[in-house]
Amino acid sequence: MMILLLVIIMDLNLKVNENGNMTIANVDVNEIAMDYGTPLYVIDEERIRDNYKRVFSAFTKYYKKFRVLYACKANTNLAVMRILEEEGSSIDAVSPGEVYISLKAGFDPKRILFTGNNVKDNELEFVDEQGVLINLDSISQLERLSKIVNPENYKISFRVNPMVGAGHHKHCITGGVMSKFGIKEEEAANVYKKAIDLGFKPIGMHAHIGSGILDPEPFKLATNALLDIAGDVASKVDIDFEFLDLGGGLGIPYTPEEKILDINKFAEEITAIFKNKTKEYGLGTPYLYIEPGRYLVGDASVLLTRVNTIKNSYRKFIGVDAGFNTLLRPAMYDSYHHIVVANKVNNEEVEKVDVAGNVCESGDLFARDRMLPKIEEGDLLAILNAGAYSFSMASQYNSRPRPSELLINNGEVEIIRKRESYKDLFNKQMVPKRLEK
Ligand code: LLP
């Protein structure tokens, strides 16, 4: 049996064996890259389960009526969703497609909350038909839903804008005056009243302030704000909140300098505010929901990509076989993803390079001026923290088929998504007869 030298580098959950090769759940990633080809997403099942258990036990220690709604936009691979369903998770779905895939993954419709934005009527109809609770984001949606369903005692909830926003990038801030999401706080009581007048039975309130937040302060402000709005609504209309949903946004460290969110302290502080305020406003003991996406799956996956070209131009470029079509975050948000030379993990970082993808756009870079070990063509790079908003934001741009995904569990490797073929690039297209050749 190979003795593994397990070294954990920083907070980034990276493990290395005695040959200086990166491993995931005791599997050498170099071997799987050889077997399955690159680019390749590799997911660590145990890490997802640990992430879920950590957040669930942190909160339930202080407040029993607690639910985790996995924000599945982060990663909709069916196997990933099955793992979270097995753990007992519920779902935050933002589109009919996410509702559909969640049902396919075995989630009980009663454990799915649909929070759509700019939703059209046939989408509301579809979600209603599935028996999924609708969290309304606008007065327009409320009015239209009242014509689609029989509102008598029909359960709904509302997303409000708590006027607190935070996030790792301006595109990822979802509260405050610039945000398109939620009902204005000063209108909340009237909107709940209007819903009740129409016959609906509102049972919840929701807010989501943004994504990629490591600082607990904005969450505390938002929890206070949401509870204040709920208290105000409850003082003006006849309502019994079954749940108050604080949304997602819990960050993970991407850079070596960032520190993990202390989830126990976080849960203690948030539940303290929740308990104090529900008591202050006489709201009883509603369920506390949170909707983490990134926190559950972000650090459970790496993207493996092979170096095929080293170019000494005006800068030194390390050219790899993935691009922003595979992992968009660096190009879209300037996001940092730690990069490891998976076959030389312990080698000293000796030079500054740019790691460039294979898409024909100048913005297709995974890193600029990154200190890395001496790299040769054929080396394997692992781009860390590629479990959230990675495959789910991948595209076929430049007509490159999307990669494969593997799941590792207890040293066993299973394929959970086949690599697309060239045929997949056009299999929904149709050429009019007159243009056929
Ligand atoms: N709930 C709602 C209503 C959301 O819109 C989101 C994310 C979440 C929960 C989960 O947020 P999380 O816990 O994952 O931060 N593509 C961006 C992130 C966009 C997040 C959009 N909404 C990125 O790659 O950073």
CSV table of N, CA and C in Angstrom, one decimal, residues 316-430:
chain,number,residue,atom,x,y,z
A,316,LYS,N,5.3,35.8,-20.7
A,316,LYS,CA,5.4,34.3,-20.8
A,316,LYS,C,4.1,33.7,-20.6
A,317,PHE,N,3.6,33.0,-21.6
A,317,PHE,CA,2.3,32.4,-21.6
A,317,PHE,C,2.4,30.9,-21.4
A,318,ILE,N,1.6,30.4,-20.5
A,318,ILE,CA,1.4,29.0,-20.3
A,318,ILE,C,0.1,28.6,-20.9
A,319,GLY,N,0.1,28.0,-22.1
A,319,GLY,CA,-1.2,27.7,-22.8
A,319,GLY,C,-1.8,26.4,-22.5
A,320,VAL,N,-3.0,26.4,-22.1
A,320,VAL,CA,-3.7,25.1,-21.6
A,320,VAL,C,-4.9,24.7,-22.5
A,321,ASP,N,-5.4,23.5,-22.3
A,321,ASP,CA,-6.5,23.0,-23.1
A,321,ASP,C,-7.9,23.3,-22.6
A,322,ALA,N,-8.0,24.3,-21.6
A,322,ALA,CA,-9.3,24.7,-21.2
A,322,ALA,C,-9.4,26.2,-21.5
A,323,GLY,N,-10.6,26.8,-21.4
A,323,GLY,CA,-10.7,28.2,-21.7
A,323,GLY,C,-11.8,28.8,-20.9
A,324,PHE,N,-12.2,30.1,-21.2
A,324,PHE,CA,-13.3,30.6,-20.4
A,324,PHE,C,-14.6,30.0,-20.7
A,325,ASN,N,-14.6,29.2,-21.8
A,325,ASN,CA,-15.8,28.4,-22.1
A,325,ASN,C,-16.0,27.3,-21.1
A,326,THR,N,-14.8,26.9,-20.5
A,326,THR,CA,-14.8,25.8,-19.5
A,326,THR,C,-15.0,26.4,-18.1
A,327,LEU,N,-14.3,27.4,-17.8
A,327,LEU,CA,-14.4,28.1,-16.5
A,327,LEU,C,-14.4,29.6,-16.7
A,328,LEU,N,-15.6,30.2,-16.5
A,328,LEU,CA,-15.8,31.6,-16.9
A,328,LEU,C,-15.3,32.6,-15.8
A,329,ARG,N,-15.3,32.2,-14.6
A,329,ARG,CA,-15.1,33.1,-13.5
A,329,ARG,C,-14.0,34.1,-13.6
A,330,PRO,N,-12.8,33.6,-13.9
A,330,PRO,CA,-11.7,34.6,-14.0
A,330,PRO,C,-11.9,35.7,-15.1
A,331,ALA,N,-12.5,35.2,-16.3
A,331,ALA,CA,-12.7,36.2,-17.3
A,331,ALA,C,-13.9,37.1,-17.0
A,332,MET,N,-14.9,36.6,-16.3
A,332,MET,CA,-16.1,37.4,-16.1
A,332,MET,C,-16.0,38.3,-14.9
A,333,TYR,N,-15.4,37.8,-13.8
A,333,TYR,CA,-15.3,38.6,-12.6
A,333,TYR,C,-13.9,38.9,-12.2
A,334,ASP,N,-12.9,38.5,-13.0
A,334,ASP,CA,-11.5,38.7,-12.6
A,334,ASP,C,-11.3,37.9,-11.3
A,335,SER,N,-11.9,36.8,-11.2
A,335,SER,CA,-11.8,36.0,-10.0
A,335,SER,C,-10.5,35.2,-10.0
A,336,TYR,N,-9.9,35.2,-8.8
A,336,TYR,CA,-8.7,34.4,-8.5
A,336,TYR,C,-9.1,32.9,-8.3
A,337,HIS,N,-8.4,32.0,-9.0
A,337,HIS,CA,-8.5,30.6,-8.7
A,337,HIS,C,-7.1,30.1,-8.5
A,338,HIS,N,-6.8,29.5,-7.4
A,338,HIS,CA,-5.5,29.0,-7.2
A,338,HIS,C,-5.1,27.9,-8.2
A,339,ILE,N,-3.9,28.0,-8.7
A,339,ILE,CA,-3.5,27.0,-9.7
A,339,ILE,C,-2.3,26.2,-9.2
A,340,VAL,N,-2.4,24.9,-9.3
A,340,VAL,CA,-1.3,24.0,-8.8
A,340,VAL,C,-0.8,23.2,-10.0
A,341,VAL,N,0.5,23.0,-10.1
A,341,VAL,CA,1.0,22.1,-11.1
A,341,VAL,C,0.9,20.7,-10.5
A,342,ALA,N,-0.1,20.0,-11.0
A,342,ALA,CA,-0.5,18.8,-10.3
A,342,ALA,C,0.5,17.7,-10.3
A,343,ASN,N,1.5,17.7,-11.2
A,343,ASN,CA,2.6,16.7,-11.2
A,343,ASN,C,3.9,17.3,-10.5
A,344,LYS,N,3.8,18.5,-10.0
A,344,LYS,CA,5.0,19.1,-9.3
A,344,LYS,C,4.5,20.0,-8.1
A,345,VAL,N,3.7,19.4,-7.3
A,345,VAL,CA,3.1,20.3,-6.3
A,345,VAL,C,4.1,20.9,-5.3
A,346,ASN,N,5.1,20.1,-5.0
A,346,ASN,CA,6.1,20.5,-4.0
A,346,ASN,C,7.2,21.4,-4.6
A,347,ASN,N,7.2,21.5,-6.0
A,347,ASN,CA,8.3,22.3,-6.6
A,347,ASN,C,8.2,23.8,-6.2
A,348,GLU,N,9.3,24.4,-6.1
A,348,GLU,CA,9.3,25.8,-5.7
A,348,GLU,C,8.7,26.7,-6.8
A,349,GLU,N,8.0,27.7,-6.4
A,349,GLU,CA,7.5,28.7,-7.4
A,349,GLU,C,8.6,29.6,-7.8
A,350,VAL,N,9.0,29.5,-9.1
A,350,VAL,CA,10.2,30.3,-9.5
A,350,VAL,C,10.0,31.3,-10.5
A,351,GLU,N,8.8,31.3,-11.2
A,351,GLU,CA,8.6,32.4,-12.2
A,351,GLU,C,7.2,32.8,-12.3
A,352,LYS,N,7.1,34.1,-12.8
A,352,LYS,CA,5.8,34.7,-12.9
A,352,LYS,C,5.3,34.5,-14.4
A,353,VAL,N,4.1,33.9,-14.5
A,353,VAL,CA,3.6,33.6,-15.8
A,353,VAL,C,2.2,34.0,-16.0
A,354,ASP,N,1.7,34.0,-17.2
A,354,ASP,CA,0.3,34.2,-17.5
A,354,ASP,C,-0.2,32.8,-17.9
A,355,VAL,N,-1.3,32.4,-17.3
A,355,VAL,CA,-1.9,31.1,-17.7
A,355,VAL,C,-3.1,31.4,-18.6
A,356,ALA,N,-2.9,31.0,-19.9
A,356,ALA,CA,-3.9,31.4,-20.9
A,356,ALA,C,-4.7,30.2,-21.4
A,357,GLY,N,-6.0,30.4,-21.7
A,357,GLY,CA,-6.8,29.4,-22.2
A,357,GLY,C,-6.7,29.3,-23.7
A,358,ASN,N,-7.6,28.4,-24.3
A,358,ASN,CA,-7.5,28.2,-25.8
A,358,ASN,C,-8.6,28.9,-26.6
A,359,VAL,N,-9.3,29.8,-25.9
A,359,VAL,CA,-10.3,30.6,-26.6
A,359,VAL,C,-9.7,31.8,-27.3
A,360,CYS,N,-10.3,32.1,-28.5
A,360,CYS,CA,-9.7,33.2,-29.3
A,360,CYS,C,-10.2,34.5,-28.8
A,361,GLU,N,-9.9,34.9,-27.6
A,361,GLU,CA,-10.2,36.2,-27.1
A,361,GLU,C,-9.0,36.5,-26.1
A,362,SER,N,-8.7,37.8,-26.0
A,362,SER,CA,-7.5,38.2,-25.2
A,362,SER,C,-7.9,38.1,-23.7
A,363,GLY,N,-9.2,38.1,-23.4
A,363,GLY,CA,-9.6,38.0,-22.0
A,363,GLY,C,-9.5,36.6,-21.4
A,364,ASP,N,-9.2,35.7,-22.3
A,364,ASP,CA,-9.2,34.2,-21.9
A,364,ASP,C,-8.0,33.9,-21.1
A,365,LEU,N,-7.9,34.3,-19.9
A,365,LEU,CA,-6.7,34.1,-19.0
A,365,LEU,C,-7.2,33.5,-17.7
A,366,PHE,N,-6.5,32.5,-17.2
A,366,PHE,CA,-6.8,32.0,-15.9
A,366,PHE,C,-6.0,32.7,-14.8
A,367,ALA,N,-4.9,33.3,-15.2
A,367,ALA,CA,-4.1,34.0,-14.2
A,367,ALA,C,-3.1,34.9,-15.0
A,368,ARG,N,-2.9,36.0,-14.4
A,368,ARG,CA,-1.9,37.0,-14.9
A,368,ARG,C,-0.8,37.1,-13.8
A,369,ASP,N,0.5,37.1,-14.2
A,369,ASP,CA,1.6,37.3,-13.2
A,369,ASP,C,1.5,36.4,-12.1
A,370,ARG,N,1.3,35.1,-12.3
A,370,ARG,CA,1.1,34.2,-11.2
A,370,ARG,C,2.5,33.5,-11.0
A,371,MET,N,2.9,33.4,-9.8
A,371,MET,CA,4.2,32.7,-9.4
A,371,MET,C,3.9,31.2,-9.5
A,372,LEU,N,4.6,30.5,-10.3
A,372,LEU,CA,4.4,29.0,-10.4
A,372,LEU,C,5.8,28.3,-10.5
A,373,PRO,N,5.8,27.0,-10.3
A,373,PRO,CA,7.0,26.3,-10.5
A,373,PRO,C,7.4,26.3,-12.0
A,374,LYS,N,8.6,25.9,-12.3
A,374,LYS,CA,9.0,25.9,-13.8
A,374,LYS,C,8.0,24.9,-14.5
A,375,ILE,N,7.4,25.3,-15.5
A,375,ILE,CA,6.4,24.5,-16.2
A,375,ILE,C,6.9,24.1,-17.6
A,376,GLU,N,6.6,22.8,-17.9
A,376,GLU,CA,7.0,22.3,-19.2
A,376,GLU,C,5.7,21.9,-19.9
A,377,GLU,N,5.7,21.9,-21.3
A,377,GLU,CA,4.6,21.4,-22.0
A,377,GLU,C,4.3,19.9,-21.6
A,378,GLY,N,3.1,19.6,-21.4
A,378,GLY,CA,2.7,18.3,-21.0
A,378,GLY,C,2.4,18.2,-19.5
A,379,ASP,N,2.8,19.3,-18.7
A,379,ASP,CA,2.4,19.3,-17.3
A,379,ASP,C,0.9,19.4,-17.1
A,380,LEU,N,0.5,19.0,-16.0
A,380,LEU,CA,-1.0,19.1,-15.7
A,380,LEU,C,-1.2,20.2,-14.6
A,381,LEU,N,-2.2,21.1,-15.0
A,381,LEU,CA,-2.5,22.1,-14.0
A,381,LEU,C,-3.9,21.7,-13.4
A,382,ALA,N,-4.0,22.0,-12.1
A,382,ALA,CA,-5.2,21.9,-11.4
A,382,ALA,C,-5.7,23.3,-11.0
A,383,ILE,N,-6.9,23.6,-11.4
A,383,ILE,CA,-7.4,24.9,-11.1
A,383,ILE,C,-8.4,24.6,-9.9
A,384,LEU,N,-8.1,25.2,-8.8
A,384,LEU,CA,-8.8,24.8,-7.5
A,384,LEU,C,-10.1,25.5,-7.4
A,385,ASN,N,-10.9,25.0,-6.5
A,385,ASN,CA,-12.2,25.7,-6.2
A,385,ASN,C,-13.1,25.8,-7.4
A,386,ALA,N,-13.2,24.8,-8.2
A,386,ALA,CA,-13.9,24.9,-9.4
A,386,ALA,C,-15.2,24.0,-9.3
A,387,GLY,N,-15.8,24.0,-8.1
A,387,GLY,CA,-17.0,23.2,-8.0
A,387,GLY,C,-18.3,24.1,-8.1
A,388,ALA,N,-18.2,25.4,-7.9
A,388,ALA,CA,-19.4,26.2,-8.0
A,388,ALA,C,-19.3,27.2,-9.1
A,389,TYR,N,-20.4,27.4,-9.8
A,389,TYR,CA,-20.4,28.3,-11.0
A,389,TYR,C,-19.3,28.1,-11.9
A,390,SER,N,-19.0,26.8,-12.2
A,390,SER,CA,-17.9,26.5,-13.1
A,390,SER,C,-18.5,25.7,-14.2
A,391,PHE,N,-18.7,24.4,-14.1
A,391,PHE,CA,-19.4,23.7,-15.2
A,391,PHE,C,-20.8,24.4,-15.5
A,392,SER,N,-21.5,24.8,-14.4
A,392,SER,CA,-22.8,25.3,-14.6
A,392,SER,C,-22.8,26.6,-15.5
A,393,MET,N,-21.6,27.3,-15.6
A,393,MET,CA,-21.5,28.5,-16.4
A,393,MET,C,-20.7,28.2,-17.7
A,394,ALA,N,-20.4,26.9,-18.0
A,394,ALA,CA,-19.6,26.6,-19.1
A,394,ALA,C,-20.5,26.7,-20.4
A,395,SER,N,-19.8,26.9,-21.5
A,395,SER,CA,-20.5,27.0,-22.8
A,395,SER,C,-19.7,26.3,-23.9
A,396,GLN,N,-20.3,26.3,-25.1
A,396,GLN,CA,-19.6,25.7,-26.2
A,396,GLN,C,-18.9,26.7,-27.1
A,397,TYR,N,-18.7,27.9,-26.5
A,397,TYR,CA,-18.1,29.0,-27.3
A,397,TYR,C,-16.8,28.5,-28.0
A,398,ASN,N,-16.6,29.0,-29.2
A,398,ASN,CA,-15.5,28.6,-30.0
A,398,ASN,C,-15.7,27.2,-30.5
A,399,SER,N,-17.0,26.7,-30.4
A,399,SER,CA,-17.3,25.3,-30.8
A,399,SER,C,-16.3,24.3,-30.2
A,400,ARG,N,-16.2,24.5,-28.9
A,400,ARG,CA,-15.4,23.5,-28.1
A,400,ARG,C,-16.4,22.7,-27.2
A,401,PRO,N,-16.5,21.4,-27.4
A,401,PRO,CA,-17.4,20.6,-26.6
A,401,PRO,C,-17.1,20.8,-25.1
A,402,ARG,N,-18.1,20.7,-24.3
A,402,ARG,CA,-17.9,20.9,-22.9
A,402,ARG,C,-17.3,19.6,-22.3
A,403,PRO,N,-16.5,19.8,-21.2
A,403,PRO,CA,-15.7,18.6,-20.7
A,403,PRO,C,-16.6,17.6,-19.9
A,404,SER,N,-15.9,16.6,-19.4
A,404,SER,CA,-16.4,15.6,-18.7
A,404,SER,C,-16.3,15.9,-17.2
A,405,GLU,N,-17.1,15.2,-16.4
A,405,GLU,CA,-17.1,15.4,-14.9
A,405,GLU,C,-16.9,14.0,-14.3
A,406,LEU,N,-16.0,13.9,-13.3
A,406,LEU,CA,-15.8,12.7,-12.5
A,406,LEU,C,-16.1,12.9,-11.1
A,407,LEU,N,-16.6,11.8,-10.5
A,407,LEU,CA,-16.9,11.9,-9.0
A,407,LEU,C,-15.9,10.9,-8.3
A,408,ILE,N,-15.3,11.4,-7.3
A,408,ILE,CA,-14.4,10.5,-6.5
A,408,ILE,C,-15.0,10.2,-5.2
A,409,ASN,N,-15.1,9.0,-4.8
A,409,ASN,CA,-15.7,8.6,-3.5
A,409,ASN,C,-14.9,7.4,-3.0
A,410,ASN,N,-14.3,7.6,-1.8
A,410,ASN,CA,-13.5,6.5,-1.2
A,410,ASN,C,-12.5,5.9,-2.2
A,411,GLY,N,-11.8,6.7,-2.9
A,411,GLY,CA,-10.8,6.2,-3.8
A,411,GLY,C,-11.4,5.6,-5.1
A,412,GLU,N,-12.7,5.6,-5.3
A,412,GLU,CA,-13.3,5.1,-6.5
A,412,GLU,C,-13.7,6.2,-7.4
A,413,VAL,N,-13.4,6.0,-8.7
A,413,VAL,CA,-13.6,7.1,-9.7
A,413,VAL,C,-14.8,6.7,-10.6
A,414,GLU,N,-15.8,7.6,-10.6
A,414,GLU,CA,-16.9,7.3,-11.5
A,414,GLU,C,-17.2,8.5,-12.4
A,415,ILE,N,-17.6,8.2,-13.6
A,415,ILE,CA,-17.8,9.3,-14.6
A,415,ILE,C,-19.3,9.7,-14.4
A,416,ILE,N,-19.5,11.0,-14.2
A,416,ILE,CA,-20.9,11.5,-13.9
A,416,ILE,C,-21.3,12.5,-15.0
A,417,ARG,N,-20.5,12.7,-16.0
A,417,ARG,CA,-20.9,13.4,-17.2
A,417,ARG,C,-19.9,13.1,-18.3
A,418,LYS,N,-20.5,12.7,-19.4
A,418,LYS,CA,-19.6,12.3,-20.5
A,418,LYS,C,-19.1,13.6,-21.2
A,419,ARG,N,-17.9,13.5,-21.7
A,419,ARG,CA,-17.4,14.6,-22.5
A,419,ARG,C,-18.3,14.8,-23.7
A,420,GLU,N,-18.6,16.0,-24.1
A,420,GLU,CA,-19.4,16.2,-25.3
A,420,GLU,C,-18.6,15.9,-26.6
A,421,SER,N,-19.3,15.6,-27.6
A,421,SER,CA,-18.6,15.3,-28.9
A,421,SER,C,-18.8,16.5,-29.8
A,422,TYR,N,-18.1,16.4,-31.0
A,422,TYR,CA,-18.4,17.5,-32.0
A,422,TYR,C,-19.8,17.5,-32.4
A,423,LYS,N,-20.4,16.3,-32.4
A,423,LYS,CA,-21.8,16.3,-32.8
A,423,LYS,C,-22.7,17.1,-31.9
A,424,ASP,N,-22.3,17.1,-30.6
A,424,ASP,CA,-23.1,17.8,-29.6
A,424,ASP,C,-23.1,19.3,-29.9
A,425,LEU,N,-22.2,19.7,-30.8
A,425,LEU,CA,-22.1,21.2,-31.1
A,425,LEU,C,-23.3,21.6,-32.0
A,426,PHE,N,-23.9,20.7,-32.7
A,426,PHE,CA,-24.9,21.1,-33.7
A,426,PHE,C,-26.2,20.2,-33.6
A,427,ASN,N,-26.3,19.3,-32.6
A,427,ASN,CA,-27.3,18.3,-32.7
A,427,ASN,C,-28.7,18.9,-32.5
A,428,LYS,N,-28.9,20.2,-32.1
A,428,LYS,CA,-30.2,20.8,-32.1
A,428,LYS,C,-30.5,21.7,-33.3
A,429,GLN,N,-29.5,21.8,-34.1
A,429,GLN,CA,-29.6,22.8,-35.3
A,429,GLN,C,-30.3,22.1,-36.4
A,430,MET,N,-31.0,23.0,-37.2
A,430,MET,CA,-31.6,22.4,-38.4
A,430,MET,C,-31.3,23.3,-39.6
